[in-house]
Amino acid sequence: MFRAYLKTVFVALIFIAFSQANAEEPTQDHDAHDTTVDGADYGEGDAVNTKDEVSAFIQHHLQDSHYFTLFEKAEDHFFVSLPLPVLLWDDGLQAFSASKFHHGETVAEHNGNYYKLYHGKIYKTDAAGTITYDEDHHPTQAKPFDFSITKNVVVALLVSLIMFFLFKGLAKQYKTRSIPKGIGRVLEPLVIYVRDEIAKPNVGEKKYRKFMGFLLTVFFFIWIANLLGLTPLGTNLTGNIAVTVGLALLTYLITTFSANKDYWKHIFWMPGVHWIMKIFFIPIELVGTLTKPFALLVRLYANITAGHVVLFTLLGAITVAKTDLSIGTGASIGYGVFYFVLAVFITLIELLVAFLQAYIFTLLSALFIGMAVADHDHEHEHDEEGHEIADVEDVRERFV
Amino acid sequence: MYNLIGAGLIAIGAGIGLGQIGGKAMEAIARQPEAAGKIQTAMIIIAALLEGFAFAALLLGK
Amino acid sequence: MDQLINDFSLGLFIWQLVIFIGLIFLMAKYAWKPILNSLDSREQGIADALAAAENAKQEMANLEASNAAAAQEARAQRDEMLKEARQIKEKMIADAAGEAQAQADKIISQAQESIESEKKAALADIKSQVANLSVDIAEKVTRKELSEKVKQHALIEQLLAEANI
């Protein structure tokens, strides 16, 4: 009963937050500020009709934001979005609400400092909000250190909350019953899957337990974040390079700090090769330790980004077919249906990719950790090889 | 423009590599269906490594 | 690459690290540990139950075998007892027969003995009578014809022949 109230209150709070954010918009500087929303200079909202606007929209979607936007119609100053707190380090902590930016339309003034939101980044500027550019069209304005609670931070917190409540519930179920029911029935096999198919074979039967916390958390975090990215909330957490760098950095740190003597020996003094080769191998192996997590972060980032780009391109192509192509209505409807069906297919594939990327990230993390903590028992390896060769011979004999 | 050509080359290379991995894995599974699980895991790991390189190349060229 | 580095937000990176590390510890304490522990204990329980079932099966088989052995033994014992009884019976019959025989033999021998003794007694009696008779005869003969020697002898001969039984 209490939980039902809690849920209602939570939903109501979110609703109020969004509606307030929405309500304050029309009262502000509707005429005071002349919004020039064109395709190239895409701010926080615009009608997305042309090809350039679609690609700008996609660019904008892939980036982090200071708003949690559900719907927007910028030409009418209509936003259903939650302005998030901005935290800047500019001669001390500067904290204010992102609603001051009015979706990038105005200059925010706080404690006598002026800040301008430009392409999702906050620049320090003057009262008029002038931004000067260098020859590469990059702003030359000073960027204060921005550690705001951005959209992705909110999404990360949301994913954490979802995970915590799902698995806390599962953990609680075990106190009263040995086989969980409800959502626990879905989650339990996944936990067992991560343990039996990812951790145990790759880290090792004896040592896997220590790393289960990281592996399970990273698996479900990436998976849930990927799935949230496919919902109409329009989040893109795992397609953000900073997030994947953070995840891969943890894998790297865990690998490095849990590595045993053998691991370092194989890096700095590879056994079984000539000493000249040993020296030659040192930089290669050292770079190898870095490329492994680098490949990890790039893979996750690129896969999710690519998926979002493809999906948005297909959806954008529907509006482009309507407005940008000089074709008849019937033909544009045909295009729309075609792209919609294609988008549905891509969404299904993305559902698979969402799981697959979580799986691969976890699997490779487990593999790297396993490499670092493995006992290199050379006698045993040779034995195993000998055994395998015998097997092959057996099979060949059987065939012959 | 050159970026796109590079991306195309990466796609070709990655495609050939993935085809090789997938094809060989299928052959291996057909030959020894009882080892399908192990082969799949190995296949996914190698495919993931290849994918990582391909994406790294794409991003470096971007 | 340039754009990627430009996109990299240090603030988000720090937030992500803080949230994620916090999440790992939180999940490890409140979720993963109890979940994995109960999964382990459940699997242990299943393994134990299977082992117990196997044990029970083994025990059952053992019991069955011992039951069969007991039945076998009982049957053997019964056979033994029957055999013994039969033996006893036979022995008793044999004993009885033997005793009866012995008794019969004894009776017969006693009878024979008594017959013998009767016979002997009778013979002795006869003998004594014969002796008396012969003495009587001899008396008579001696008294009557002691003068004629030839007649005497003839008489004696005759008497002896008569008296010879």
XYZ file of C-alpha atoms in Angstrom:
627
model
C 0.000 0.000 0.000
C 2.770 2.355 1.038
C 4.714 1.539 -2.100
C 1.724 2.370 -4.264
C 1.571 5.823 -2.635
C 5.289 6.229 -3.164
C 4.951 5.409 -6.839
C 2.075 7.835 -7.267
C 4.032 10.591 -5.556
C 7.076 9.866 -7.710
C 5.106 9.992 -10.937
C 3.313 13.115 -9.799
C 6.610 14.823 -8.971
C 8.003 14.082 -12.400
C 4.808 15.299 -14.013
C 4.836 18.532 -12.020
C 8.491 19.130 -12.813
C 7.901 18.745 -16.521
C 4.723 20.806 -16.574
C 6.365 23.619 -14.611
C 9.267 23.672 -16.969
C 6.764 23.779 -19.742
C 4.665 26.513 -18.195
C 7.479 28.955 -17.667
C 8.565 28.916 -21.268
C 5.923 31.046 -23.024
C 6.177 33.847 -20.455
C 9.833 34.417 -21.176
C 11.085 36.730 -23.868
C 8.885 35.421 -26.606
C 9.438 38.533 -28.623
C 12.506 39.829 -26.806
C 14.686 37.253 -28.347
C 14.802 36.610 -32.013
C 15.410 32.926 -32.399
C 17.162 32.117 -35.596
C 16.726 28.400 -35.774
C 18.214 27.074 -38.913
C 19.441 23.657 -39.805
C 23.098 24.203 -39.182
C 22.775 26.108 -35.952
C 20.524 23.687 -34.218
C 19.811 24.737 -30.688
C 17.525 22.954 -28.293
C 14.525 22.672 -30.529
C 13.389 23.114 -34.074
C 11.068 21.588 -36.566
C 13.082 18.828 -38.163
C 12.160 18.779 -41.787
C 15.123 18.945 -44.102
C 18.060 16.638 -44.522
C 20.449 19.033 -42.816
C 18.066 19.466 -39.943
C 17.758 15.702 -39.523
C 21.496 15.273 -39.392
C 21.780 18.212 -36.996
C 19.053 16.664 -34.868
C 20.941 13.385 -34.780
C 24.128 15.199 -33.821
C 22.235 16.912 -31.068
C 20.690 13.669 -29.849
C 24.064 11.980 -29.601
C 25.374 14.744 -27.379
C 24.753 15.311 -23.743
C 22.264 17.972 -22.749
C 21.418 20.250 -19.847
C 17.752 19.429 -20.320
C 15.812 16.215 -20.061
C 13.575 16.767 -23.045
C 10.575 14.626 -23.869
C 8.890 16.746 -26.572
C 9.789 20.019 -28.149
C 8.508 22.372 -30.781
C 11.015 25.166 -30.779
C 9.364 27.437 -33.316
C 6.359 27.705 -30.973
C 8.572 27.798 -27.863
C 6.893 24.624 -26.721
C 9.082 22.334 -24.632
C 8.164 19.429 -22.416
C 11.520 19.238 -20.779
C 13.090 19.308 -17.367
C 15.874 21.865 -16.921
C 18.670 20.243 -14.966
C 20.966 21.880 -12.441
C 24.104 23.445 -13.892
C 27.237 23.165 -11.791
C 30.254 25.125 -12.979
C 33.642 25.668 -11.454
C 34.427 29.264 -12.341
C 36.159 31.053 -9.458
C 34.231 28.890 -7.094
C 31.118 26.818 -7.475
C 28.460 28.338 -9.695
C 25.165 26.495 -9.419
C 21.971 27.498 -11.194
C 19.160 25.920 -13.128
C 19.547 25.277 -16.819
C 16.187 27.001 -17.331
C 18.208 30.238 -17.349
C 19.523 29.317 -20.772
C 16.043 29.048 -22.212
C 17.138 26.238 -24.465
C 20.169 28.128 -25.649
C 18.174 31.167 -26.642
C 19.420 33.521 -23.961
C 22.558 34.234 -22.022
C 22.422 33.023 -18.455
C 23.558 35.442 -15.816
C 24.711 34.133 -12.477
C 26.718 35.973 -9.823
C 27.690 38.571 -12.376
C 29.051 35.988 -14.804
C 27.485 35.420 -18.184
C 27.272 31.979 -19.696
C 26.126 30.935 -23.098
C 24.969 27.476 -24.135
C 26.330 26.675 -27.543
C 26.081 23.184 -29.070
C 25.490 21.647 -25.686
C 28.578 23.234 -24.138
C 28.681 26.156 -21.759
C 30.996 29.051 -22.610
C 31.824 32.082 -20.561
C 30.798 35.162 -22.405
C 29.707 38.777 -21.975
C 26.224 40.140 -21.428
C 25.462 40.171 -25.144
C 26.456 36.543 -25.492
C 29.007 37.050 -28.264
C 31.031 34.047 -29.210
C 34.124 34.381 -31.324
C 35.368 31.543 -33.458
C 38.747 30.440 -34.670
C 39.389 29.409 -38.250
C 38.055 25.848 -37.610
C 34.762 27.323 -36.408
C 35.550 26.309 -32.866
C 34.608 28.857 -30.229
C 37.609 30.545 -28.634
C 35.623 31.465 -25.536
C 36.739 30.155 -22.157
C 34.951 27.035 -21.044
C 34.492 26.795 -17.291
C 34.799 23.284 -15.882
C 31.298 21.915 -16.312
C 30.264 19.168 -13.931
C 26.543 19.756 -14.202
C 23.918 17.141 -13.537
C 23.378 16.640 -17.240
C 20.869 14.419 -18.951
C 23.333 11.528 -19.035
C 24.064 11.867 -15.341
C 20.327 11.709 -14.701
C 20.048 8.664 -16.938
C 22.981 6.990 -15.189
C 21.264 7.641 -11.871
C 18.009 6.333 -13.314
C 19.689 3.154 -14.537
C 21.321 2.756 -11.138
C 17.982 3.187 -9.415
C 16.276 0.679 -11.710
C 19.060 -1.820 -11.160
C 19.132 -1.298 -7.436
C 15.406 -1.785 -6.967
C 15.190 -4.745 -9.370
C 17.994 -6.676 -7.753
C 17.274 -5.596 -4.199
C 13.836 -7.069 -4.782
C 15.352 -10.252 -6.161
C 17.709 -10.511 -3.194
C 14.798 -10.007 -0.812
C 12.766 -12.733 -2.503
C 15.358 -15.336 -1.611
C 14.688 -14.766 2.053
C 11.183 -16.183 1.788
C 11.365 -18.542 -1.179
C 14.034 -20.494 -2.960
C 12.691 -19.852 -6.457
C 11.842 -16.223 -7.251
C 8.644 -15.174 -8.960
C 7.661 -12.272 -11.197
C 10.496 -10.210 -12.665
C 12.940 -12.186 -10.547
C 12.343 -15.176 -12.775
C 13.764 -13.196 -15.674
C 16.650 -11.716 -13.737
C 17.838 -14.852 -12.000
C 18.777 -16.770 -15.172
C 20.654 -13.680 -16.361
C 22.647 -13.542 -13.148
C 23.347 -17.254 -13.471
C 24.258 -16.720 -17.133
C 26.789 -14.021 -16.274
C 28.219 -16.198 -13.553
C 28.353 -19.511 -15.418
C 28.969 -18.421 -19.019
C 31.029 -15.264 -18.574
C 32.772 -15.185 -15.212
C 33.531 -18.824 -14.458
C 35.048 -19.929 -17.779
C 37.022 -16.730 -18.360
C 38.179 -15.629 -14.930
C 38.559 -19.094 -13.482
C 36.537 -21.271 -11.172
C 38.464 -20.285 -8.052
C 38.880 -16.561 -8.507
C 35.688 -15.468 -10.210
C 33.825 -14.602 -7.029
C 35.902 -11.502 -6.286
C 35.024 -9.935 -9.648
C 31.357 -10.847 -9.766
C 30.339 -7.484 -8.315
C 31.978 -5.577 -11.135
C 31.004 -7.983 -13.907
C 27.341 -8.220 -12.927
C 27.055 -4.475 -12.371
C 28.720 -3.601 -15.663
C 26.616 -6.135 -17.553
C 23.276 -4.947 -16.235
C 24.269 -1.273 -16.286
C 25.168 -1.403 -19.976
C 22.201 -3.571 -20.861
C 19.614 -1.440 -19.087
C 21.221 1.757 -20.393
C 21.150 0.346 -23.936
C 17.511 -0.630 -23.564
C 16.617 2.798 -22.158
C 18.253 4.276 -25.237
C 15.693 2.438 -27.363
C 12.717 3.801 -25.437
C 11.049 7.058 -26.473
C 12.834 8.767 -23.566
C 15.547 9.393 -26.118
C 18.512 8.780 -23.881
C 21.960 7.956 -25.167
C 24.062 6.992 -22.191
C 26.242 4.179 -23.524
C 26.672 6.050 -26.808
C 28.549 8.757 -24.950
C 32.306 8.533 -25.092
C 32.819 9.836 -21.556
C 30.609 7.088 -20.134
C 32.298 4.280 -22.034
C 35.707 5.688 -21.096
C 34.617 5.527 -17.491
C 33.478 1.907 -17.831
C 36.587 0.783 -19.698
C 38.844 2.643 -17.280
C 37.400 0.581 -14.445
C 38.093 -2.620 -16.358
C 41.646 -1.419 -16.947
C 42.167 -0.490 -13.311
C 40.726 -3.764 -12.037
C 42.844 -5.724 -14.515
C 45.988 -3.826 -13.585
C 45.564 -3.912 -9.848
C 44.471 -7.525 -9.591
C 47.212 -8.763 -11.928
C 49.602 -11.299 -10.496
C 53.346 -11.737 -10.961
C 52.964 -13.899 -14.062
C 51.020 -11.187 -15.873
C 53.726 -8.597 -15.327
C 56.389 -11.135 -16.160
C 54.714 -11.796 -19.495
C 54.687 -8.070 -20.173
C 58.171 -7.050 -19.054
C 60.170 -10.227 -19.579
C 58.306 -12.614 -21.852
C 59.516 -16.103 -21.009
C 60.620 -18.462 -23.709
C 61.956 -15.951 -26.254
C 65.369 -14.498 -26.998
C 66.410 -11.533 -24.833
C 66.462 -9.140 -27.787
C 62.888 -10.108 -28.503
C 62.091 -9.669 -24.806
C 63.124 -6.004 -24.990
C 61.236 -5.689 -28.234
C 58.104 -7.116 -26.661
C 57.982 -4.709 -23.690
C 56.505 -1.696 -25.518
C 54.218 -3.912 -27.589
C 52.811 -5.589 -24.498
C 52.504 -2.282 -22.670
C 50.573 -0.770 -25.559
C 48.553 -3.978 -25.654
C 47.331 -3.443 -22.100
C 45.996 -0.050 -23.180
C 44.524 -1.054 -26.536
C 42.407 -3.742 -24.913
C 40.290 -1.362 -22.838
C 40.459 1.186 -25.662
C 38.869 -1.308 -28.055
C 36.323 -2.006 -25.334
C 35.250 1.617 -24.962
C 35.316 2.361 -28.665
C 33.254 -0.724 -29.488
C 30.486 0.099 -27.067
C 30.435 3.777 -27.987
C 30.495 3.158 -31.735
C 27.932 0.364 -31.713
C 25.355 2.268 -29.753
C 26.030 5.513 -31.605
C 25.776 3.729 -34.945
C 22.510 2.126 -33.887
C 21.020 5.444 -32.826
C 22.241 7.173 -35.973
C 20.721 4.504 -38.201
C 17.417 4.547 -36.332
C 17.152 8.330 -36.326
C 18.173 8.507 -39.955
C 15.392 6.143 -40.917
C 12.848 8.010 -38.817
C 14.136 11.324 -40.126
C 13.876 9.995 -43.641
C 10.108 9.767 -43.127
C 9.800 13.519 -42.553
C 12.340 14.227 -45.266
C 10.227 12.159 -47.660
C 7.275 14.342 -46.740
C 8.879 17.773 -46.895
C 12.166 17.646 -48.722
C 11.536 15.446 -51.710
C 9.557 16.815 -54.608
C 7.280 13.819 -54.923
C 3.562 13.206 -54.677
C 1.733 12.569 -51.435
C 1.097 8.919 -52.236
C 4.754 8.302 -52.961
C 5.831 10.056 -49.766
C 3.389 7.927 -47.770
C 4.924 4.879 -49.456
C 8.391 6.083 -48.459
C 7.151 6.678 -44.949
C 5.716 3.177 -44.592
C 8.868 1.666 -46.065
C 11.159 3.565 -43.693
C 8.902 2.827 -40.764
C 9.014 -0.927 -41.408
C 12.774 -0.679 -41.820
C 13.036 1.260 -38.568
C 11.034 -1.441 -36.785
C 13.451 -4.058 -38.092
C 16.450 -2.004 -37.009
C 14.872 -1.583 -33.595
C 14.602 -5.341 -33.285
C 18.233 -5.696 -34.283
C 19.134 -2.962 -31.805
C 17.385 -4.942 -29.068
C 19.756 -7.774 -29.872
C 22.727 -5.399 -30.069
C 21.783 -3.907 -26.700
C 22.188 -7.325 -25.116
C 25.143 -8.335 -27.269
C 27.185 -5.251 -26.425
C 26.555 -5.698 -22.720
C 27.548 -9.336 -23.116
C 30.691 -8.577 -25.098
C 31.813 -5.807 -22.778
C 31.378 -8.099 -19.790
C 32.890 -11.088 -21.564
C 35.983 -9.213 -22.668
C 36.349 -7.586 -19.248
C 36.188 -11.059 -17.711
C 38.696 -12.294 -20.277
C 41.162 -9.495 -19.520
C 40.759 -10.005 -15.790
C 41.174 -13.738 -16.335
C 44.421 -13.120 -18.244
C 45.683 -10.982 -15.401
C 44.898 -13.423 -12.597
C 45.567 -16.698 -14.425
C 48.182 -19.065 -13.085
C 50.478 -19.762 -15.992
C 51.174 -23.391 -15.420
C 53.258 -24.298 -18.431
C 53.492 -27.989 -17.624
C 49.770 -28.193 -17.547
C 49.363 -26.306 -20.816
C 51.625 -28.719 -22.595
C 49.677 -31.589 -21.150
C 46.481 -30.141 -22.398
C 47.917 -29.585 -25.836
C 49.166 -33.130 -25.963
C 45.747 -34.325 -24.972
C 44.079 -32.253 -27.661
C 46.402 -33.538 -30.330
C 45.526 -37.072 -29.310
C 41.873 -36.175 -29.655
C 42.377 -34.887 -33.164
C 44.192 -38.084 -34.063
C 41.300 -40.093 -32.693
C 38.817 -38.169 -34.754
C 40.923 -38.567 -37.867
C 41.188 -42.280 -37.285
C 37.482 -42.511 -36.933
C 36.960 -40.709 -40.218
C 39.565 -42.752 -42.054
C 35.209 12.567 -49.121
C 38.418 10.679 -48.305
C 36.852 9.827 -44.973
C 34.028 8.077 -46.755
C 36.440 6.146 -48.977
C 38.360 5.132 -45.870
C 35.142 4.083 -44.173
C 34.285 2.000 -47.213
C 37.683 0.304 -47.116
C 37.243 -0.414 -43.425
C 33.807 -1.848 -44.107
C 35.222 -4.090 -46.844
C 38.034 -5.306 -44.626
C 35.833 -5.853 -41.623
C 33.256 -7.579 -43.814
C 35.819 -10.005 -45.189
C 37.124 -10.675 -41.706
C 33.702 -11.212 -40.193
C 32.730 -13.434 -43.109
C 35.810 -15.557 -42.566
C 35.161 -15.832 -38.835
C 31.479 -16.618 -39.253
C 31.990 -19.054 -42.102
C 34.747 -20.965 -40.379
C 32.773 -21.043 -37.167
C 29.761 -22.461 -39.010
C 31.959 -25.112 -40.614
C 33.418 -25.969 -37.253
C 29.979 -26.233 -35.674
C 28.763 -28.393 -38.558
C 31.746 -30.667 -38.062
C 31.439 -30.862 -34.306
C 27.968 -29.788 -33.194
C 28.694 -30.786 -29.610
C 31.367 -28.055 -29.404
C 28.948 -25.377 -30.652
C 28.943 -23.424 -27.389
C 32.701 -23.098 -27.175
C 33.008 -22.237 -30.851
C 30.355 -19.550 -30.540
C 32.073 -17.941 -27.594
C 35.410 -17.937 -29.385
C 33.744 -16.607 -32.521
C 32.101 -13.757 -30.635
C 35.358 -12.822 -28.930
C 37.274 -12.710 -32.207
C 34.449 -10.878 -33.957
C 34.373 -8.367 -31.107
C 38.116 -7.774 -31.372
C 37.811 -7.247 -35.097
C 34.889 -4.941 -34.587
C 36.888 -2.974 -32.055
C 39.698 -2.444 -34.554
C 37.268 -1.506 -37.305
C 35.523 1.033 -35.102
C 38.818 2.414 -33.857
C 39.894 2.911 -37.458
C 36.576 4.558 -38.317
C 36.815 6.969 -35.412
C 40.448 7.814 -36.090
C 39.504 8.657 -39.646
C 36.507 10.736 -38.613
C 38.791 11.815 -33.540
C 38.955 15.587 -33.133
C 35.237 15.785 -32.664
C 35.324 12.824 -30.325
C 37.821 14.545 -28.053
C 35.738 17.697 -28.244
C 32.668 15.659 -27.267
C 34.431 14.183 -24.275
C 33.000 15.829 -21.209
C 35.205 15.568 -18.158
C 32.302 16.442 -15.886
C 30.178 13.589 -17.197
C 33.161 11.261 -16.989
C 33.666 12.078 -13.310
C 29.971 11.748 -12.580
C 29.861 8.422 -14.410
C 32.824 7.093 -12.424
C 31.353 8.244 -9.121
C 27.905 6.843 -9.878
C 29.217 3.591 -11.266
C 31.701 2.874 -8.487
C 29.017 3.750 -5.969
C 26.632 1.445 -7.788
C 29.136 -1.410 -7.770
C 29.573 -1.207 -4.009
C 25.888 -0.708 -3.375
C 24.890 -3.601 -5.612
C 27.627 -5.840 -4.254
C 26.468 -5.255 -0.709
C 22.696 -5.261 -1.109
C 22.083 -7.343 -4.215
C 24.876 -9.468 -5.620
C 26.113 -10.886 -2.363
C 22.743 -12.145 -1.085
C 21.710 -13.266 -4.577
C 24.894 -15.189 -5.265
C 24.960 -16.603 -1.767
C 21.418 -17.880 -2.001
C 22.063 -19.219 -5.518
C 25.107 -21.039 -4.172
C 23.251 -22.387 -1.195
C 20.366 -23.440 -3.410
C 22.693 -25.229 -5.792
C 24.451 -26.780 -2.831
C 21.058 -27.860 -1.542
C 20.144 -29.368 -4.906
C 23.470 -31.172 -5.062
C 22.987 -32.396 -1.513
C 19.461 -33.548 -2.274
C 20.674 -35.389 -5.351
C 23.433 -37.011 -3.349
C 20.938 -37.916 -0.640
C 18.591 -39.403 -3.243
C 21.482 -41.367 -4.664
C 22.384 -42.500 -1.170
C 18.828 -43.503 -0.476
C 18.740 -45.442 -3.710
C 21.966 -47.162 -2.780
C 20.639 -47.913 0.650
C 17.422 -49.216 -0.832
C 19.387 -51.485 -3.109
C 21.487 -52.573 -0.155
C 18.371 -53.210 1.867
C 16.830 -55.163 -0.954
C 19.969 -57.204 -1.315
C 20.065 -57.845 2.412
C 16.371 -58.699 2.340
C 16.986 -61.161 -0.428
C 19.889 -62.564 1.526
C 17.728 -62.858 4.606
C 15.003 -64.583 2.631
C 17.565 -66.899 1.152
C 18.912 -67.631 4.563
C 15.463 -68.235 5.972
C 14.701 -70.567 3.145
C 17.958 -72.401 3.718
C 17.201 -72.565 7.388
C 13.764 -73.920 6.728
C 15.195 -76.512 4.377
C 17.743 -77.393 6.981
C 15.086 -77.736 9.606
C 12.913 -79.846 7.370
C 15.845 -81.994 6.536
C 16.723 -82.334 10.167
C 13.173 -83.211 11.014
C 13.115 -85.756 8.313
C 16.341 -87.154 9.568
C 15.023 -87.237 13.085
C 11.887 -88.889 11.876
C 13.815 -91.460 9.946
C 16.118 -91.983 12.830
C 13.182 -92.381 15.177
C 11.552 -94.858 12.842
C 14.802 -96.658 12.455
C 15.383 -96.554 16.175
C 11.924 -97.790 16.887
C 12.300 -100.527 14.331
C 15.656 -101.479 15.749
C 14.338 -101.511 19.267
C 11.355 -103.537 18.247
C 13.647 -105.912 16.464
C 15.859 -106.088 19.476
C 12.879 -106.597 21.681
C 11.552 -109.214 19.350
C 14.933 -110.811 19.172
C 15.172 -110.675 22.886
C 11.724 -112.157 23.292
C 12.505 -114.763 20.697
C 15.825 -115.548 22.294
C 14.181 -115.637 25.698
C 11.540 -117.890 24.264
C 14.193 -120.016 22.711
C 16.105 -120.051 25.917
C 13.073 -120.978 27.872
C 12.204 -123.600 25.274
C 15.744 -124.843 25.510
C 15.648 -124.875 29.232
C 12.229 -126.539 29.207
C 13.572 -128.971 26.752
C 16.599 -129.533 28.918
C 14.427 -129.869 31.922
C 12.175 -132.207 30.042
C 15.182 -134.140 28.844
C 16.605 -134.234 32.301
C 13.281 -135.367 33.570
C 13.051 -137.968 30.906
C 16.580 -138.951 31.593
C 15.930 -139.226 35.259
C 12.755 -141.141 34.527
C 14.638 -143.331 32.078
C 17.268 -143.841 34.690
C 14.596 -144.666 37.209
C 12.915 -146.830 34.687
C 16.071 -148.495 33.793
C 16.893 -148.935 37.410
C 13.444 -150.333 37.915
C 13.862 -152.535 34.907
C 17.257 -153.528 35.979
C 15.885 -154.305 39.400
C 13.131 -156.307 37.856
C 15.447 -157.995 35.461
C 17.989 -158.744 38.036
C 15.386 -160.024 40.321
C 13.710 -162.205 37.758
C 16.296 -163.613 35.488
C 19.617 -163.053 36.952
C 20.371 -166.787 36.466
C 20.302 -166.932 32.805
C 23.056 -164.960 31.486
C 22.081 -164.948 27.903
C 18.544 -163.949 28.638
C 19.825 -161.265 30.877
C 21.871 -159.748 28.161
C 19.102 -159.985 25.719
C 16.830 -158.338 28.117
C 19.308 -155.587 28.791
C 19.774 -155.064 25.141
C 16.113 -154.943 24.616
C 15.556 -152.639 27.469
C 18.302 -150.341 26.367
C 16.921 -150.269 22.878
C 13.591 -149.429 24.246
C 15.013 -146.964 26.578
C 17.034 -145.273 23.846
C 15.189 -142.293 22.828
